[in-house]
Short mmCIF file of C-alpha atoms in Angstrom, two decimals:
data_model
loop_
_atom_site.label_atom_id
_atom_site.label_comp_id
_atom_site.label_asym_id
_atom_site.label_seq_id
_atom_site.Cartn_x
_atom_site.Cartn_y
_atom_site.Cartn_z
CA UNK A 1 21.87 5.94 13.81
CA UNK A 2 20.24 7.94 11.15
CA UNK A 3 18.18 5.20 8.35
CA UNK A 4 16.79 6.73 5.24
CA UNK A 5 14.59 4.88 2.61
CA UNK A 6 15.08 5.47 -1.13
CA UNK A 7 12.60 4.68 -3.96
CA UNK A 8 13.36 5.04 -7.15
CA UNK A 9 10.46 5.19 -9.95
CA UNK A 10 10.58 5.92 -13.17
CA UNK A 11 8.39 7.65 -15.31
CA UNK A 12 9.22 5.68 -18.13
CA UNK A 13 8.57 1.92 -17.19
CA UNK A 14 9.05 -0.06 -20.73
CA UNK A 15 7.42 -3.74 -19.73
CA UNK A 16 4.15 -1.97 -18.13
CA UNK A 17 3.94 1.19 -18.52
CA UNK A 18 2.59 3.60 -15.91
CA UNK A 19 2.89 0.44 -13.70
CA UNK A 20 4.49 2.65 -10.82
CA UNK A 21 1.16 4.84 -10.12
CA UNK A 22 -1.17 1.42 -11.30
CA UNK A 23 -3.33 0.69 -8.12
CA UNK A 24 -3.19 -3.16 -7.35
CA UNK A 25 -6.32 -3.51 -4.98
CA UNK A 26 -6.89 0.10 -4.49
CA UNK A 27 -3.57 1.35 -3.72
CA UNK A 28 -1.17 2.35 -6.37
CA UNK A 29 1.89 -0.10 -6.58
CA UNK A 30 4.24 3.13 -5.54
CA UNK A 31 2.11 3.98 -2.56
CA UNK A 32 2.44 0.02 -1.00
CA UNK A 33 6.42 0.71 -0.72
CA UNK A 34 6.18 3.94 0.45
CA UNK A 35 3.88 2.78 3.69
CA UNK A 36 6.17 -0.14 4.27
CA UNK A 37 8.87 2.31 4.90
CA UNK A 38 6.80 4.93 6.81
CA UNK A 39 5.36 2.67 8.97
CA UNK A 40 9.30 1.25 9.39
CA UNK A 41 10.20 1.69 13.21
CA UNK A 42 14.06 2.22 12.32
CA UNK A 43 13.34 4.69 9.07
CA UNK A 44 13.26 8.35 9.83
CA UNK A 45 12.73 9.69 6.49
CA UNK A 46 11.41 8.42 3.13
CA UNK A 47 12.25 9.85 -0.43
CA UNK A 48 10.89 8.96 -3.44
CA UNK A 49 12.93 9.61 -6.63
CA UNK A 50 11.44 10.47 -9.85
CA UNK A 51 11.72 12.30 -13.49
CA UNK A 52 8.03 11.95 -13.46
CA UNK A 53 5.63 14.38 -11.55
CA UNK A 54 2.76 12.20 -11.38
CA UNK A 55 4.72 9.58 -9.60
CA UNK A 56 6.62 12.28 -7.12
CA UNK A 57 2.88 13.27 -6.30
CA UNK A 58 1.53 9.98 -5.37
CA UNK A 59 4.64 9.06 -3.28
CA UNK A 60 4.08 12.80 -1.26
CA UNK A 61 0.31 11.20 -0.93
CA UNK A 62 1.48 8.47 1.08
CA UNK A 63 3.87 10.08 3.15
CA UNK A 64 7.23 10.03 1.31
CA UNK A 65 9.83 13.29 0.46
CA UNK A 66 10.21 14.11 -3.29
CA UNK A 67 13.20 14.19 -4.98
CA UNK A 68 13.27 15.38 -8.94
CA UNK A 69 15.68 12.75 -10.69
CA UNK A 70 17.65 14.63 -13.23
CA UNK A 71 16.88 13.26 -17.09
CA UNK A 72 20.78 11.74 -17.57
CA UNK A 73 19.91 9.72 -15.30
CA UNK A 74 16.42 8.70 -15.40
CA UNK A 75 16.71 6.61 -18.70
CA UNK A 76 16.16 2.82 -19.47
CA UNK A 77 20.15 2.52 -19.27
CA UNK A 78 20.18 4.36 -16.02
CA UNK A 79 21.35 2.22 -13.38
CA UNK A 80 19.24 2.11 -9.87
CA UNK A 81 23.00 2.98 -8.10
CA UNK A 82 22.99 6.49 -9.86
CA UNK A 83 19.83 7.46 -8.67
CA UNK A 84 20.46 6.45 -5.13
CA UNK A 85 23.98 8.44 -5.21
CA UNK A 86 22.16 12.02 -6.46
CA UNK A 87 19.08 11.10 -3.75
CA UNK A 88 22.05 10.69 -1.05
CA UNK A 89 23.81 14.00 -2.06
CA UNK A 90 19.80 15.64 -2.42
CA UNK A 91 19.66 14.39 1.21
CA UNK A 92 23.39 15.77 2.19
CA UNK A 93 22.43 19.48 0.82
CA UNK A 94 18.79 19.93 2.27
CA UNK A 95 19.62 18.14 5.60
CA UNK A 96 22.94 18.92 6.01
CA UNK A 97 24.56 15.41 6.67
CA UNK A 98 24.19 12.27 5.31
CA UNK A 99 22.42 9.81 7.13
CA UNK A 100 24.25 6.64 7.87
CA UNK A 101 22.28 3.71 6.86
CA UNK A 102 20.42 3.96 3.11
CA UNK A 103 17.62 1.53 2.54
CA UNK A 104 16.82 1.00 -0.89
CA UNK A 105 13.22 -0.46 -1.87
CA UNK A 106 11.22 -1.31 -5.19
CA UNK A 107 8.26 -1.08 -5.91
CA UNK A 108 7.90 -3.75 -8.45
CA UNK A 109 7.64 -5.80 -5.14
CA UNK A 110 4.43 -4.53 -3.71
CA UNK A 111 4.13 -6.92 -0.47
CA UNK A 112 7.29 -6.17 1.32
CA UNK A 113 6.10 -5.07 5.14
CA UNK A 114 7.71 -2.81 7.46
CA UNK A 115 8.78 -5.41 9.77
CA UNK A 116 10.94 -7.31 6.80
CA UNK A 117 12.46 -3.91 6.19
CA UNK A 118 12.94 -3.29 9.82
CA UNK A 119 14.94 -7.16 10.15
CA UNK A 120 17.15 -6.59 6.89
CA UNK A 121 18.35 -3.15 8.87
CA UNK A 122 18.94 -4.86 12.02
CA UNK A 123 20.64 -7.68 10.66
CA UNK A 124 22.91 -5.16 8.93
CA UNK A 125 23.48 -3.62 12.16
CA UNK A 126 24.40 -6.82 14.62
CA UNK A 127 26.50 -8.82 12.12
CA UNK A 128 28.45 -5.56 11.37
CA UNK A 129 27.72 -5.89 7.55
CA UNK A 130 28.62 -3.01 4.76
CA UNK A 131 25.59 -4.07 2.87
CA UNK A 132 22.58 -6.40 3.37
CA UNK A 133 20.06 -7.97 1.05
CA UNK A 134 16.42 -9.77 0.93
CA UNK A 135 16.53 -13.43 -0.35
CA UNK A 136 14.15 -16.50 -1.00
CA UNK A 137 15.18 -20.01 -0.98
CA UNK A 138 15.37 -21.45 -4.08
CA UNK A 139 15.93 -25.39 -4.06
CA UNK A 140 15.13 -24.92 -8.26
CA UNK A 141 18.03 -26.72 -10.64
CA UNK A 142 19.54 -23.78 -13.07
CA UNK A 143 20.51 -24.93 -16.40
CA UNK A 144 22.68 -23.46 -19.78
CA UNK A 145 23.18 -23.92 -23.05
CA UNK A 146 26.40 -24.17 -24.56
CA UNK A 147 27.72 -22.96 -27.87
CA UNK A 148 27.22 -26.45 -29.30
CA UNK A 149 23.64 -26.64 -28.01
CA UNK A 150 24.07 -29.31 -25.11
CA UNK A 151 22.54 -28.14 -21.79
CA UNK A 152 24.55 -28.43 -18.67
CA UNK A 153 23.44 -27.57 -14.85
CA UNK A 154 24.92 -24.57 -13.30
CA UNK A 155 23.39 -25.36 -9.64
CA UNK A 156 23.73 -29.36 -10.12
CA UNK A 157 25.97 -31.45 -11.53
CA UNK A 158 23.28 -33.35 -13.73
CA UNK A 159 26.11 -35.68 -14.70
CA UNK A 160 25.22 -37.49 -10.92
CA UNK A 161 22.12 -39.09 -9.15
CA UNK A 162 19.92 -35.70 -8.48
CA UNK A 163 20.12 -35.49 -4.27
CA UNK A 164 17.08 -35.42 -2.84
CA UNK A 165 15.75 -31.47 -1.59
CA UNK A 166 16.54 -31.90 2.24
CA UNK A 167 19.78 -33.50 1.38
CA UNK A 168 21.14 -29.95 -0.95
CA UNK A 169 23.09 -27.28 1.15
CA UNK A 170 20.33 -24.12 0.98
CA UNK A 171 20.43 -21.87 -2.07
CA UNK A 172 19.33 -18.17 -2.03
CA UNK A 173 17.78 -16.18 -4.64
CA UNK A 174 17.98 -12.15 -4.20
CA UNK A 175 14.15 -11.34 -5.19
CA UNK A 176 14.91 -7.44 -5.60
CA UNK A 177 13.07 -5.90 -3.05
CA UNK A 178 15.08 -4.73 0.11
CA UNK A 179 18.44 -3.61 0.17
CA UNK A 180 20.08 -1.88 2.88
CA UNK A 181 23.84 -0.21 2.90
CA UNK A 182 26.43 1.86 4.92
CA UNK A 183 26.23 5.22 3.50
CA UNK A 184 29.80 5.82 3.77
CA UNK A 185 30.77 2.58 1.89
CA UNK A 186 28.22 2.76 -0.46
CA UNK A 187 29.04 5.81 -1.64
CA UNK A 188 32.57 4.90 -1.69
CA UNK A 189 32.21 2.01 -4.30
CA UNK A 190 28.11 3.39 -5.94
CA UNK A 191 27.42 -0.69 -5.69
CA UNK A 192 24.59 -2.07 -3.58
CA UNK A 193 26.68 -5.16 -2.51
CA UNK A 194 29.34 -2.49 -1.20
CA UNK A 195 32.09 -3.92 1.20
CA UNK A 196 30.64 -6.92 3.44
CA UNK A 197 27.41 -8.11 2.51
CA UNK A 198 24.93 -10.13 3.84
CA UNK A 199 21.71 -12.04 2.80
CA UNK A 200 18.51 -12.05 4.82
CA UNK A 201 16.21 -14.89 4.04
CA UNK A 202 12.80 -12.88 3.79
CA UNK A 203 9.58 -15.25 3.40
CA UNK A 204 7.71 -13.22 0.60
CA UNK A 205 5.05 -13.80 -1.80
CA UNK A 206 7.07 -14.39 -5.07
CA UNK A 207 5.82 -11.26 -6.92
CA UNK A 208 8.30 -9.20 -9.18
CA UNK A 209 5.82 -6.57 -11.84
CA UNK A 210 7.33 -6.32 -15.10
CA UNK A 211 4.79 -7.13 -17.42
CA UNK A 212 1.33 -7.67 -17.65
CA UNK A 213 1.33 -11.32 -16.57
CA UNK A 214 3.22 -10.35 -13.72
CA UNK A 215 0.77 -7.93 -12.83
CA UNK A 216 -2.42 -10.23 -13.80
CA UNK A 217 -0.93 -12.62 -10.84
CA UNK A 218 -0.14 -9.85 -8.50
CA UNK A 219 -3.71 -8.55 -8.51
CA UNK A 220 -4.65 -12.33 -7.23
CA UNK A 221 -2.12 -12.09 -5.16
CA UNK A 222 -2.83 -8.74 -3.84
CA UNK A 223 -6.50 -9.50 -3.04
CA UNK A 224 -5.62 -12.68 -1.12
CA UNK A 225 -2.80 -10.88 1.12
CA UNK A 226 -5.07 -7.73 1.89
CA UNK A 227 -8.02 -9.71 2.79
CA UNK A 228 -5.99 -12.17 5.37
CA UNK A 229 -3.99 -8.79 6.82
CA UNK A 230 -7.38 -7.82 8.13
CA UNK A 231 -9.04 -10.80 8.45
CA UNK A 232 -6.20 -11.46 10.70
CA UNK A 233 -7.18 -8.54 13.35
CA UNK A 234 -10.62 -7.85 12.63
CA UNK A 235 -13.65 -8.90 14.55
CA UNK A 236 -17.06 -10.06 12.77
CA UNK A 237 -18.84 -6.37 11.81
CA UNK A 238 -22.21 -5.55 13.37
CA UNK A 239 -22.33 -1.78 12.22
CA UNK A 240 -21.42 0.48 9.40
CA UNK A 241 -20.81 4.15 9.67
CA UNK A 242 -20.94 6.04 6.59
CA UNK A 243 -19.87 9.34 6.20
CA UNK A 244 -22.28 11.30 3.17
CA UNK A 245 -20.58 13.67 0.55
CA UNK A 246 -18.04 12.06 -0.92
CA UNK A 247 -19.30 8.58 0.01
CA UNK A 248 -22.96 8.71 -1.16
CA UNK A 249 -22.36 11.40 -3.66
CA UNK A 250 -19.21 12.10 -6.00
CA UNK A 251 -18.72 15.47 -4.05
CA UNK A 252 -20.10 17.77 -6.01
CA UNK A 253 -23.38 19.66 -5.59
CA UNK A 254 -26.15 20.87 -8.04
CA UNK A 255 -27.22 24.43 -6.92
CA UNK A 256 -30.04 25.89 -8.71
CA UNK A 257 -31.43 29.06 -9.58
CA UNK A 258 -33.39 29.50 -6.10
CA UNK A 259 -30.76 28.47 -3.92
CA UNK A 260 -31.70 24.46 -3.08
CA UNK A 261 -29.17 22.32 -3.55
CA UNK A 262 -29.18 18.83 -5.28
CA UNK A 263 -26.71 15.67 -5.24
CA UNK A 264 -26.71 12.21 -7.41
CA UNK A 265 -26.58 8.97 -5.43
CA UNK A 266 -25.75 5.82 -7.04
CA UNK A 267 -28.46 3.11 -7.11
CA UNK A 268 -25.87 0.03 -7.53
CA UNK A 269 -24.58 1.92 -4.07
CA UNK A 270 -28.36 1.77 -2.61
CA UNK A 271 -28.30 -2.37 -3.24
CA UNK A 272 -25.42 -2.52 -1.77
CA UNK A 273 -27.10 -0.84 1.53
CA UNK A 274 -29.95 -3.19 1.42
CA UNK A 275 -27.58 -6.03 0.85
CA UNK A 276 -25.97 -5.13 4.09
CA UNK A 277 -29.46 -4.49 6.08
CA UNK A 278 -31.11 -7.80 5.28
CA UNK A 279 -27.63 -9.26 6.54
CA UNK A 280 -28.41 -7.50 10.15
CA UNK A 281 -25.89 -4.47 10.32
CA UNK A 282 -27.00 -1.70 12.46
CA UNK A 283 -26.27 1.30 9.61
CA UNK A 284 -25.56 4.90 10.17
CA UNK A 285 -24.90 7.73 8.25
CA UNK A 286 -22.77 9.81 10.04
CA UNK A 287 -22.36 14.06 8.67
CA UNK A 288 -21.65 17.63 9.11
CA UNK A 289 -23.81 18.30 6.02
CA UNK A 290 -26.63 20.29 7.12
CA UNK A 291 -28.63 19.80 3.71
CA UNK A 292 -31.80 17.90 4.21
CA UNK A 293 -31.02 15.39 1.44
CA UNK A 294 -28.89 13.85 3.57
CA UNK A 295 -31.39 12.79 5.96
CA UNK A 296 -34.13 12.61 3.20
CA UNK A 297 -31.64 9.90 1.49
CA UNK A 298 -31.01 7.59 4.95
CA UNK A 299 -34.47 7.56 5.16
CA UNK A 300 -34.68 5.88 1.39
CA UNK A 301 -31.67 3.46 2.04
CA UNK A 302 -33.50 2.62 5.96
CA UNK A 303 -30.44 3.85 7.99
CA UNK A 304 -30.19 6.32 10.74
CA UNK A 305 -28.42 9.34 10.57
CA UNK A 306 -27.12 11.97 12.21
CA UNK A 307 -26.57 15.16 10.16
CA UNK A 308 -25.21 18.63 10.89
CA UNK A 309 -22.46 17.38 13.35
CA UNK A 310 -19.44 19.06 14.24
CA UNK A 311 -17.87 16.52 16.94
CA UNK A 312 -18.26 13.37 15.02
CA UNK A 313 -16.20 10.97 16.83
CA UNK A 314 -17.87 12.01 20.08
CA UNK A 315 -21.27 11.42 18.76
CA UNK A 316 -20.05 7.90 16.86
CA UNK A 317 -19.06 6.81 20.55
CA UNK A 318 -22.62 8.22 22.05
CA UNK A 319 -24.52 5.84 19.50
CA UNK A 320 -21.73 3.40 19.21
CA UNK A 321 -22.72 2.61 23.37
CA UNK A 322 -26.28 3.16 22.93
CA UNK A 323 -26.21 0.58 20.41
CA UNK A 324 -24.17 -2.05 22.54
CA UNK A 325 -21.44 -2.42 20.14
CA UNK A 326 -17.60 -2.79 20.69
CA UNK A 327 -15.74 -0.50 18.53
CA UNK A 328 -13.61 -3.59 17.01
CA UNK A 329 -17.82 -4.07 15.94
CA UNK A 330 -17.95 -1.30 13.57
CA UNK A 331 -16.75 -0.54 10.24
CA UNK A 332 -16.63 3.08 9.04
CA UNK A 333 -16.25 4.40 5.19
CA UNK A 334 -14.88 7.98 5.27
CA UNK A 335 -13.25 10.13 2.08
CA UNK A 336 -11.93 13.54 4.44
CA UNK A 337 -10.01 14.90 7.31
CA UNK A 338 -13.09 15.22 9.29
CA UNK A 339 -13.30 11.22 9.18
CA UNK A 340 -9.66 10.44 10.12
CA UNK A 341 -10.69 10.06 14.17
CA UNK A 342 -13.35 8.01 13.43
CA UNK A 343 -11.59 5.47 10.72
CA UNK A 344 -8.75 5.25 13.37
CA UNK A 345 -11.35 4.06 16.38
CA UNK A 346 -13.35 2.09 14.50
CA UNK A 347 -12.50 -1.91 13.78
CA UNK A 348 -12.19 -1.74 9.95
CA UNK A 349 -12.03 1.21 7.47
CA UNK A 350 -12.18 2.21 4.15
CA UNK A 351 -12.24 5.02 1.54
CA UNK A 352 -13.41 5.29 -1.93
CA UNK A 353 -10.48 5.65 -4.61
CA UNK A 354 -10.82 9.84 -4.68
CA UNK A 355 -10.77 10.44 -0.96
CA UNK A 356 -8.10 12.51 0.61
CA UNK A 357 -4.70 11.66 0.52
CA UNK A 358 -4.44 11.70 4.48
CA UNK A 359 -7.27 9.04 4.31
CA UNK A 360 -5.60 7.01 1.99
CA UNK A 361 -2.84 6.39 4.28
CA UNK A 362 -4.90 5.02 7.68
CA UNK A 363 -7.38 3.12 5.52
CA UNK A 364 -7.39 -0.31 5.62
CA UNK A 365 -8.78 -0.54 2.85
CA UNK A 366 -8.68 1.12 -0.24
CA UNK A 367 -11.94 0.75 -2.54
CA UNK A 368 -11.63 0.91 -6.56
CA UNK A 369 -14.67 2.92 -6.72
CA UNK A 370 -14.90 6.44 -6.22
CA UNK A 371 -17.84 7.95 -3.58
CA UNK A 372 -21.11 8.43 -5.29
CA UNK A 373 -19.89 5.45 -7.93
CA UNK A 374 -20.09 2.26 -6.37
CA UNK A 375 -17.62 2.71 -3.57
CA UNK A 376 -20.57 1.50 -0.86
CA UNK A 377 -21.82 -1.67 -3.06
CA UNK A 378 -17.88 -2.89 -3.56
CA UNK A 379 -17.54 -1.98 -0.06
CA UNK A 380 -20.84 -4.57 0.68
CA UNK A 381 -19.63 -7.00 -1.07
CA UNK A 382 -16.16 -7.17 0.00
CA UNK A 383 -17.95 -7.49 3.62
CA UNK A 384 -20.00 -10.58 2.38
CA UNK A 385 -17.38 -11.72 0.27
CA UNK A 386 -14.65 -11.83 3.13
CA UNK A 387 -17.15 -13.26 5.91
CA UNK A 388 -16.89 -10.34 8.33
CA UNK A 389 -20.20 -9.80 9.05
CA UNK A 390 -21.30 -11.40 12.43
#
């Protein structure tokens, strides 16, 4: 069984604009979906489709095929069915056959996980369903107004003694955010709810972005969920690993008329350091820079350093024993390819908002700073902030 995922995003998002490419705690709200559905276990491919270049660029950042949504159908009045159809017949041309299960995600529901995506398929699977959807109970009491003004229930009959919660047969709300269907009768009717469908209760924060409120609450939201994902896994920190361009600096480099070369450092990022030092950490900077001014700089923040190395996850796990520590100890803040082995071994990583797309997608997490501006003091104080120093 072949399982696709489909995003649609469009460029032109009326109640927030830009909202799509927005980061909500470092990662843009496009990028969440698309690594719920990579990191999916039943989704072999994911597309994003777009009218909008900027958005088909951040979905290939995290990991997801682009698709070019034509502009009759890309339009406030465009419905979300005519985009999947042309991404399904996209799919049928440059594959060659259409895959037999389409799941369709949005991103205005940033904390969907790939194990809620994963149940919804296999749901639709077992009970031999056409279509499937994700749901939230909803014990609320739905009201109208008629033409003469009177308001009347429309999930109660307000006319009788209101039942108590435990006594009401369960109610479902679809929140929008997964959707699953049978290719073959999906394409056969262009509805979601093709054939027989299915609800899948799905315990999810109640977060829908459409306007700024929404997103005002989602940021909340956003910080709360990241922080207890980790907290969830992560050991208390004795060490930090930094890597240097990119991370102290904003990777560029000042070359003068004789030859030397110069960086700039943030300060904010050097109290950050110190804030992190008089807390105990064992700090390293960790670099394949062979400019002195990397070792001339550990020596004004008090950190060790190792400079001018080509092997750097072999000599992380030389000082990482020397020093005693388990790697679920250490923390490591890298912005390149050449830190992607040691983010992965380490117990906790991050990146600074311009790292490298491949970085983006293993971090855990995903600064608002950029290297060389502030990246290492918000990193600092997310560590005190979150209690993960031991």
């Amino acid at each position: 069984m072949q399982v696709v995922a489909v995003i649609p995003a469009r460029g032109g998002s009326v109640g927030l604009p830009g909202k799509n490419i927005k980061p909500l705690n470092g990662i843009p709200l496009l990028g969440r979906s698309v690594l719920a559905a990579v990191g999916s276990k039943l989704i072999s491919q994911v597309y994003v489709s777009s009218d909008s270049e900027a958005i088909l660029s951040v979905g290939k950042e995290f990991g997801a095929s682009a698709i070019v949504r034509p502009n009759d159908i890309s339009g406030s009045q465009a419905s979300s069915e005519s985009a999947l159809v042309h991404a399904l017949r996209y799919v049928q041309d440059t594959a060659g056959a259409l895959p037999d299960v389409l799941v369709f995600l949005q991103c205005t529901s940033p904390f969907t996980t790939s194990e809620q995506i994963d149940e919804l398929v296999r749901q639709l699977v077992e009970k031999r369903a056409d279509s499937a959807f994700s749901a939230v109970e909803d014990h609320g009491f739905i009201w109208e107004i008629a033409p003469d003004g009177t308001a009347s229930g429309i999930t109660h009959d307000h006319t009788k003694p209101r039942k108590r919660r435990q006594d009401m047969t369960p109610r479902y709300r679809e929140n929008g955010a997964i959707y699953a269907m049978r290719v073959s009768s999906f394409l056969e009717s262009e509805n979601r709810f093709c054939g027989k469908t299915i609800l899948v209760p799905t315990e999810m924060l109640p977060v829908e972005i459409d306007t700024p409120d929404d997103w005002s609450v989602a940021e909340v939201f956003a910080q709360l969920h990241d922080s207890s994902r980790i907290r969830g896994r992560v050991e208390r920190i004795k060490a930090l690993v930094t890597d240097f361009d990119g991370v102290h600096t904003d990777d560029r480099v000042l070359v003068h008329q004789d030859g030397s070369e110069s960086v700039y450092c943030s300060r904010s990022d050097g109290m950050g350091i110190e804030m992190l030092r008089r807390k105990g950490l064992k700090l390293l900077i960790l670099s394949k820079e062979k400019n002195p001014v990397v070792r001339a700089r550990a020596e004004k923040l008090n950190m060790a350093v190792q400079h001018h190395v080509e092997d750097k996850l072999s000599a992380l796990e030389v000082w990482r024993m020397g020093s005693m520590l388990a790697w679920s100890e250490v923390a490591y803040i890298g912005n390149d390819i050449n830190d992607i082995e040691c983010m992965k071994a380490c117990g906790l990583s991050f990146c600074p908002s311009d790292a490298h797309p491949s970085i983006k997608k293993i971090a855990d997490v995903i600064l608002n700073h950029a290297g060389g501006k502030g990246a290492l003091r918000e990193l600092s104080e997310y560590l005190l902030a979150n209690d993960h120093i031991a």
